[in-house]
GROMACS .gro file of C-alpha atoms in nm:
model
  337
    1MET     CA    1   1.284   3.123  -0.722
    2ILE     CA    2   1.291   2.775  -0.878
    3MET     CA    3   1.528   2.527  -0.714
    4PRO     CA    4   1.772   2.358  -0.958
    5PRO     CA    5   1.697   1.987  -1.024
    6ALA     CA    6   2.018   1.868  -0.855
    7SER     CA    7   1.945   2.077  -0.547
    8LYS     CA    8   1.589   1.941  -0.533
    9ALA     CA    9   1.719   1.584  -0.552
   10ASP     CA   10   1.972   1.649  -0.274
   11SER     CA   11   1.706   1.810  -0.059
   12LYS     CA   12   1.469   1.517  -0.109
   13ALA     CA   13   1.743   1.265  -0.027
   14THR     CA   14   1.825   1.454   0.293
   15LEU     CA   15   1.460   1.469   0.399
   16ASP     CA   16   1.409   1.101   0.314
   17ALA     CA   17   1.708   1.007   0.529
   18ALA     CA   18   1.585   1.227   0.815
   19ALA     CA   19   1.236   1.074   0.798
   20TRP     CA   20   1.378   0.722   0.804
   21ALA     CA   21   1.618   0.804   1.090
   22PHE     CA   22   1.323   0.950   1.284
   23ASN     CA   23   1.130   0.627   1.232
   24ILE     CA   24   1.422   0.405   1.336
   25VAL     CA   25   1.495   0.602   1.654
   26THR     CA   26   1.133   0.614   1.770
   27SER     CA   27   1.060   0.251   1.674
   28VAL     CA   28   1.366   0.113   1.853
   29GLY     CA   29   1.299   0.343   2.149
   30ILE     CA   30   0.940   0.229   2.195
   31ILE     CA   31   1.041  -0.139   2.165
   32LEU     CA   32   1.297  -0.097   2.445
   33VAL     CA   33   1.054   0.094   2.669
   34ASN     CA   34   0.768  -0.150   2.609
   35LYS     CA   35   1.000  -0.445   2.673
   36ALA     CA   36   1.092  -0.296   3.010
   37LEU     CA   37   0.727  -0.215   3.087
   38MET     CA   38   0.600  -0.564   3.003
   39ALA     CA   39   0.891  -0.787   3.104
   40THR     CA   40   1.011  -0.601   3.413
   41TYR     CA   41   0.691  -0.444   3.544
   42GLY     CA   42   0.440  -0.698   3.413
   43PHE     CA   43   0.214  -0.456   3.224
   44ARG     CA   44   0.112  -0.698   2.945
   45PHE     CA   45  -0.199  -0.515   2.823
   46ALA     CA   46  -0.064  -0.441   2.475
   47THR     CA   47  -0.394  -0.351   2.303
   48THR     CA   48  -0.498  -0.110   2.578
   49LEU     CA   49  -0.149   0.043   2.573
   50THR     CA   50  -0.183   0.099   2.198
   51GLY     CA   51  -0.515   0.276   2.263
   52LEU     CA   52  -0.333   0.505   2.507
   53HIS     CA   53  -0.069   0.566   2.239
   54PHE     CA   54  -0.332   0.692   1.995
   55ALA     CA   55  -0.506   0.893   2.266
   56THR     CA   56  -0.177   1.075   2.329
   57THR     CA   57  -0.127   1.120   1.954
   58THR     CA   58  -0.477   1.264   1.930
   59LEU     CA   59  -0.393   1.515   2.203
   60MET     CA   60  -0.083   1.616   2.006
   61THR     CA   61  -0.288   1.677   1.688
   62VAL     CA   62  -0.543   1.883   1.885
   63VAL     CA   63  -0.268   2.104   2.026
   64LEU     CA   64  -0.104   2.146   1.684
   65ARG     CA   65  -0.438   2.234   1.525
   66TRP     CA   66  -0.503   2.490   1.800
   67MET     CA   67  -0.156   2.640   1.735
   68GLY     CA   68  -0.232   2.663   1.363
   69HIS     CA   69   0.023   2.401   1.246
   70ILE     CA   70  -0.249   2.171   1.108
   71GLN     CA   71  -0.482   2.320   0.851
   72SER     CA   72  -0.841   2.205   0.810
   73SER     CA   73  -0.885   1.921   0.561
   74HIS     CA   74  -1.148   1.671   0.456
   75LEU     CA   75  -1.145   1.292   0.472
   76PRO     CA   76  -1.473   1.104   0.419
   77ALA     CA   77  -1.602   0.908   0.718
   78SER     CA   78  -1.616   0.591   0.506
   79GLU     CA   79  -1.241   0.617   0.436
   80ILE     CA   80  -1.163   0.674   0.805
   81LEU     CA   81  -1.375   0.371   0.900
   82LYS     CA   82  -1.198   0.143   0.650
   83PHE     CA   83  -0.857   0.262   0.766
   84VAL     CA   84  -0.940   0.210   1.135
   85ILE     CA   85  -1.076  -0.141   1.068
   86PHE     CA   86  -0.753  -0.239   0.889
   87ALA     CA   87  -0.537  -0.078   1.160
   88ASN     CA   88  -0.722  -0.236   1.453
   89PHE     CA   89  -0.724  -0.582   1.297
   90SER     CA   90  -0.350  -0.535   1.242
   91ILE     CA   91  -0.285  -0.450   1.608
   92VAL     CA   92  -0.508  -0.719   1.757
   93GLY     CA   93  -0.396  -0.976   1.497
   94MET     CA   94  -0.027  -0.919   1.571
   95ASN     CA   95  -0.083  -0.952   1.947
   96VAL     CA   96  -0.283  -1.273   1.905
   97SER     CA   97  -0.034  -1.412   1.649
   98LEU     CA   98   0.256  -1.355   1.888
   99MET     CA   99   0.066  -1.537   2.165
  100TRP     CA  100  -0.059  -1.835   1.960
  101ASN     CA  101   0.246  -1.895   1.738
  102SER     CA  102   0.608  -1.985   1.794
  103VAL     CA  103   0.866  -1.707   1.755
  104GLY     CA  104   0.983  -1.868   1.430
  105PHE     CA  105   0.642  -1.871   1.265
  106TYR     CA  106   0.572  -1.518   1.395
  107GLN     CA  107   0.888  -1.400   1.215
  108ILE     CA  108   0.788  -1.584   0.896
  109ALA     CA  109   0.449  -1.409   0.912
  110LYS     CA  110   0.620  -1.070   0.946
  111LEU     CA  111   0.844  -1.149   0.648
  112SER     CA  112   0.540  -1.239   0.437
  113MET     CA  113   0.422  -0.876   0.465
  114ILE     CA  114   0.674  -0.784   0.193
  115PRO     CA  115   0.523  -1.004  -0.083
  116VAL     CA  116   0.172  -0.909   0.034
  117SER     CA  117   0.260  -0.538   0.016
  118CYS     CA  118   0.410  -0.599  -0.329
  119PHE     CA  119   0.087  -0.773  -0.439
  120LEU     CA  120  -0.126  -0.480  -0.318
  121GLU     CA  121   0.092  -0.222  -0.493
  122VAL     CA  122   0.087  -0.419  -0.820
  123PHE     CA  123  -0.287  -0.487  -0.829
  124LEU     CA  124  -0.422  -0.182  -0.644
  125GLY     CA  125  -0.147   0.075  -0.696
  126LYS     CA  126  -0.080  -0.034  -1.058
  127LYS     CA  127   0.296  -0.053  -1.000
  128ARG     CA  128   0.552  -0.256  -1.192
  129TYR     CA  129   0.886  -0.374  -1.061
  130SER     CA  130   1.204  -0.459  -1.250
  131ARG     CA  131   1.373  -0.797  -1.225
  132ASP     CA  132   1.653  -0.651  -1.009
  133THR     CA  133   1.402  -0.496  -0.769
  134LYS     CA  134   1.223  -0.831  -0.726
  135LEU     CA  135   1.550  -1.020  -0.677
  136SER     CA  136   1.672  -0.768  -0.419
  137ILE     CA  137   1.348  -0.815  -0.222
  138LEU     CA  138   1.406  -1.193  -0.223
  139LEU     CA  139   1.761  -1.137  -0.096
  140VAL     CA  140   1.632  -0.922   0.192
  141LEU     CA  141   1.376  -1.191   0.282
  142LEU     CA  142   1.644  -1.461   0.275
  143GLY     CA  143   1.885  -1.265   0.494
  144VAL     CA  144   1.628  -1.170   0.759
  145ALA     CA  145   1.490  -1.526   0.762
  146ILE     CA  146   1.838  -1.672   0.820
  147CYS     CA  147   1.913  -1.451   1.120
  148THR     CA  148   1.570  -1.438   1.287
  149VAL     CA  149   1.380  -1.761   1.218
  150THR     CA  150   1.463  -2.041   1.462
  151ASP     CA  151   1.201  -2.294   1.569
  152MET     CA  152   0.884  -2.299   1.362
  153SER     CA  153   0.557  -2.465   1.461
  154VAL     CA  154   0.205  -2.363   1.369
  155ASN     CA  155  -0.152  -2.463   1.444
  156ALA     CA  156  -0.481  -2.376   1.276
  157LYS     CA  157  -0.583  -2.086   1.500
  158GLY     CA  158  -0.227  -1.949   1.498
  159PHE     CA  159  -0.220  -1.956   1.118
  160ILE     CA  160  -0.555  -1.773   1.098
  161ALA     CA  161  -0.434  -1.506   1.343
  162ALA     CA  162  -0.112  -1.458   1.142
  163PHE     CA  163  -0.302  -1.446   0.812
  164VAL     CA  164  -0.538  -1.174   0.943
  165ALA     CA  165  -0.248  -0.979   1.097
  166VAL     CA  166  -0.037  -0.984   0.780
  167TRP     CA  167  -0.312  -0.877   0.541
  168ALA     CA  168  -0.455  -0.616   0.779
  169THR     CA  169  -0.110  -0.463   0.836
  170ALA     CA  170  -0.030  -0.456   0.465
  171LEU     CA  171  -0.369  -0.301   0.383
  172GLN     CA  172  -0.330  -0.041   0.659
  173GLN     CA  173   0.014   0.062   0.536
  174TYR     CA  174  -0.100   0.070   0.174
  175TYR     CA  175  -0.399   0.281   0.276
  176VAL     CA  176  -0.178   0.538   0.451
  177HIS     CA  177   0.000   0.606   0.122
  178PHE     CA  178  -0.325   0.590  -0.077
  179LEU     CA  179  -0.514   0.842   0.140
  180GLN     CA  180  -0.224   1.086   0.156
  181LYS     CA  181  -0.192   1.090  -0.221
  182LYS     CA  182  -0.562   1.084  -0.306
  183TYR     CA  183  -0.671   1.357  -0.065
  184ALA     CA  184  -0.343   1.557  -0.055
  185LEU     CA  185  -0.309   1.505   0.319
  186GLY     CA  186   0.006   1.564   0.518
  187SER     CA  187   0.103   1.320   0.793
  188PHE     CA  188  -0.030   1.551   1.066
  189ASN     CA  189  -0.362   1.588   0.885
  190LEU     CA  190  -0.409   1.215   0.834
  191LEU     CA  191  -0.324   1.146   1.199
  192GLY     CA  192  -0.569   1.418   1.301
  193HIS     CA  193  -0.847   1.234   1.117
  194THR     CA  194  -0.765   0.875   1.214
  195ALA     CA  195  -0.600   0.885   1.560
  196PRO     CA  196  -0.915   0.989   1.756
  197VAL     CA  197  -1.121   0.704   1.608
  198GLN     CA  198  -0.843   0.454   1.666
  199ALA     CA  199  -0.796   0.573   2.023
  200ALA     CA  200  -1.167   0.547   2.105
  201SER     CA  201  -1.210   0.204   1.945
  202LEU     CA  202  -0.895   0.054   2.100
  203LEU     CA  203  -0.968   0.191   2.448
  204LEU     CA  204  -1.313   0.032   2.428
  205LEU     CA  205  -1.194  -0.293   2.270
  206GLY     CA  206  -0.851  -0.317   2.433
  207PRO     CA  207  -0.939  -0.420   2.790
  208PHE     CA  208  -1.162  -0.702   2.661
  209VAL     CA  209  -0.897  -0.829   2.414
  210ASP     CA  210  -0.624  -0.805   2.678
  211TYR     CA  211  -0.836  -0.998   2.927
  212CYS     CA  212  -0.885  -1.276   2.670
  213LEU     CA  213  -0.508  -1.286   2.609
  214THR     CA  214  -0.383  -1.256   2.968
  215ASN     CA  215  -0.679  -1.360   3.190
  216LYS     CA  216  -0.620  -1.039   3.383
  217THR     CA  217  -0.797  -0.704   3.382
  218VAL     CA  218  -0.613  -0.380   3.323
  219GLY     CA  219  -0.789  -0.227   3.623
  220ALA     CA  220  -0.647  -0.492   3.856
  221TYR     CA  221  -0.286  -0.420   3.759
  222PRO     CA  222  -0.079  -0.295   4.059
  223TYR     CA  223   0.024   0.045   3.927
  224SER     CA  224   0.337   0.205   4.073
  225THR     CA  225   0.513   0.535   4.018
  226THR     CA  226   0.775   0.365   3.802
  227SER     CA  227   0.530   0.168   3.588
  228VAL     CA  228   0.317   0.480   3.531
  229TYR     CA  229   0.633   0.666   3.431
  230PHE     CA  230   0.712   0.398   3.173
  231ILE     CA  231   0.353   0.406   3.042
  232ILE     CA  232   0.377   0.785   2.998
  233LEU     CA  233   0.720   0.749   2.834
  234SER     CA  234   0.583   0.482   2.598
  235CYS     CA  235   0.290   0.707   2.502
  236THR     CA  236   0.524   1.001   2.442
  237ILE     CA  237   0.755   0.804   2.213
  238ALA     CA  238   0.448   0.659   2.037
  239ILE     CA  239   0.362   1.006   1.906
  240GLY     CA  240   0.688   1.004   1.712
  241THR     CA  241   0.644   0.640   1.607
  242ASN     CA  242   0.294   0.699   1.467
  243LEU     CA  243   0.393   1.021   1.296
  244SER     CA  244   0.715   0.881   1.149
  245GLN     CA  245   0.530   0.581   1.005
  246PHE     CA  246   0.286   0.810   0.822
  247ILE     CA  247   0.571   1.034   0.704
  248CYS     CA  248   0.779   0.742   0.573
  249ILE     CA  249   0.493   0.568   0.393
  250GLY     CA  250   0.383   0.902   0.249
  251ARG     CA  251   0.734   0.973   0.118
  252PHE     CA  252   0.814   0.619   0.002
  253SER     CA  253   0.559   0.337  -0.032
  254ALA     CA  254   0.423   0.056   0.181
  255LEU     CA  255   0.660  -0.193   0.012
  256THR     CA  256   0.969   0.023   0.061
  257PHE     CA  257   0.862   0.083   0.422
  258GLN     CA  258   0.847  -0.295   0.475
  259VAL     CA  259   1.185  -0.360   0.307
  260LEU     CA  260   1.364  -0.085   0.495
  261GLY     CA  261   1.174  -0.185   0.809
  262HIS     CA  262   1.384  -0.498   0.832
  263MET     CA  263   1.684  -0.269   0.879
  264LYS     CA  264   1.529  -0.203   1.221
  265THR     CA  265   1.522  -0.579   1.286
  266ILE     CA  266   1.893  -0.601   1.209
  267LEU     CA  267   1.965  -0.292   1.421
  268ILE     CA  268   1.767  -0.428   1.718
  269LEU     CA  269   1.952  -0.761   1.695
  270THR     CA  270   2.288  -0.581   1.679
  271LEU     CA  271   2.207  -0.354   1.976
  272GLY     CA  272   2.089  -0.658   2.170
  273PHE     CA  273   2.423  -0.832   2.113
  274ILE     CA  274   2.615  -0.514   2.208
  275PHE     CA  275   2.424  -0.426   2.526
  276PHE     CA  276   2.289  -0.761   2.646
  277GLY     CA  277   2.570  -1.002   2.558
  278LYS     CA  278   2.663  -1.220   2.263
  279GLU     CA  279   2.439  -1.515   2.352
  280GLY     CA  280   2.274  -1.637   2.033
  281LEU     CA  281   2.534  -1.468   1.812
  282ASN     CA  282   2.673  -1.725   1.570
  283LEU     CA  283   2.791  -1.761   1.212
  284HIS     CA  284   2.447  -1.806   1.053
  285VAL     CA  285   2.310  -1.496   1.234
  286VAL     CA  286   2.602  -1.284   1.110
  287LEU     CA  287   2.564  -1.431   0.760
  288GLY     CA  288   2.192  -1.348   0.762
  289MET     CA  289   2.262  -0.990   0.867
  290VAL     CA  290   2.518  -0.944   0.588
  291ILE     CA  291   2.283  -1.092   0.326
  292ALA     CA  292   1.992  -0.872   0.443
  293ILE     CA  293   2.203  -0.554   0.437
  294LEU     CA  294   2.332  -0.635   0.087
  295GLY     CA  295   1.973  -0.695  -0.024
  296MET     CA  296   1.863  -0.358   0.116
  297ILE     CA  297   2.147  -0.179  -0.064
  298TRP     CA  298   2.058  -0.363  -0.386
  299TYR     CA  299   1.691  -0.275  -0.342
  300GLY     CA  300   1.773   0.093  -0.294
  301ASN     CA  301   1.982   0.103  -0.610
  302ALA     CA  302   1.742  -0.110  -0.819
  303SER     CA  303   1.424   0.074  -0.720
  304SER     CA  304   1.581   0.416  -0.783
  305LYS     CA  305   1.690   0.332  -1.139
  306PRO     CA  306   1.461   0.409  -1.437
  307GLY     CA  307   1.213   0.124  -1.464
  308GLY     CA  308   1.294  -0.006  -1.116
  309THR     CA  309   0.954   0.101  -0.987
  310GLU     CA  310   0.700   0.234  -1.236
  311THR     CA  311   0.346   0.350  -1.165
  312ARG     CA  312   0.078   0.352  -1.430
  313THR     CA  313  -0.080   0.694  -1.383
  314ILE     CA  314  -0.447   0.704  -1.288
  315SER     CA  315  -0.629   1.035  -1.273
  316SER     CA  316  -0.739   1.130  -0.922
  317PRO     CA  317  -1.067   1.308  -0.843
  318HIS     CA  318  -0.881   1.506  -0.577
  319PRO     CA  319  -0.580   1.676  -0.740
  320LYS     CA  320  -0.312   1.801  -0.507
  321PRO     CA  321  -0.316   2.175  -0.444
  322GLN     CA  322  -0.004   2.351  -0.560
  323ASN     CA  323   0.171   2.637  -0.389
  324GLN     CA  324   0.374   2.905  -0.558
  325ASN     CA  325   0.688   2.689  -0.563
  326GLY     CA  326   0.509   2.397  -0.722
  327LEU     CA  327   0.520   2.177  -0.410
  328SER     CA  328   0.215   1.991  -0.285
  329GLU     CA  329   0.070   2.080   0.053
  330SER     CA  330   0.127   1.721   0.168
  331SER     CA  331   0.501   1.727   0.092
  332GLU     CA  332   0.539   2.072   0.240
  333LEU     CA  333   0.385   1.969   0.570
  334ASP     CA  334   0.601   1.658   0.600
  335GLU     CA  335   0.920   1.848   0.520
  336LYS     CA  336   0.860   2.076   0.821
  337VAL     CA  337   0.894   1.780   1.061
   0.00000   0.00000   0.00000
């Protein structure tokens, strides 16, 4: 039975909203847990913790494959290696950038991921954007900058760390979308290929990087029942965070993921004011939030209109398999989440 066009559109909109809500909940949740783990219990080994996140995610993919929920698929080793290099440089670069730069410049670096993602999609993804889409992106950048950027100082090594972090993150997010489309991989499948390599590399590299950043070894940390509980909780939430990122980028694009991602920044700021007091809440912060939200609404409308986002079609050597209902295996897998 063929689903009517209107019903298909409604179904896609519902699934898109669910995927984005899943990403927001898990992202905000892991930020709160990690903040408690690092600020309250002093576990500041962020790179090693990320390795544990991917180790837990790997365990999840193994269990799902054993249960038959992940079908066998192929991804060349060269593609996995490139993806892991981008992803690891992103993680290490962000940690180093946060340490070497002021909060203001760190926020500016994060904002610059939007134009970098746009550049990659134009020159690598062959996309074109309408004038309204471009202007809405600028409005989002302006709003988030107004409410998050305070002091701003930078030095040479801090700038290099931020530059590496921004480009590596943008390339990693672009590559998620690229690999899913090129090899017809669902989010579970792509995680099954990449998470084990990321886990192994970060668990080997992480303790050394963390020692360079903190002058402390992860083995010397005074573990307690509570801190171990928070580490396990962080790893559990990370499964959803990793999966939701792959689902969202697969359903949208790296650029849209970045634009909508700043909604999480606004949400985190709002929750902070609600639960931790109104210190720092002033007129320019509220104004920035309003401008950013208006920009996001404008972006959603502009990018969904004909011509808002156009892709010049390029034939792929790996066409997506079709099932009886005409849906790709990749979409079908993601819609089961």
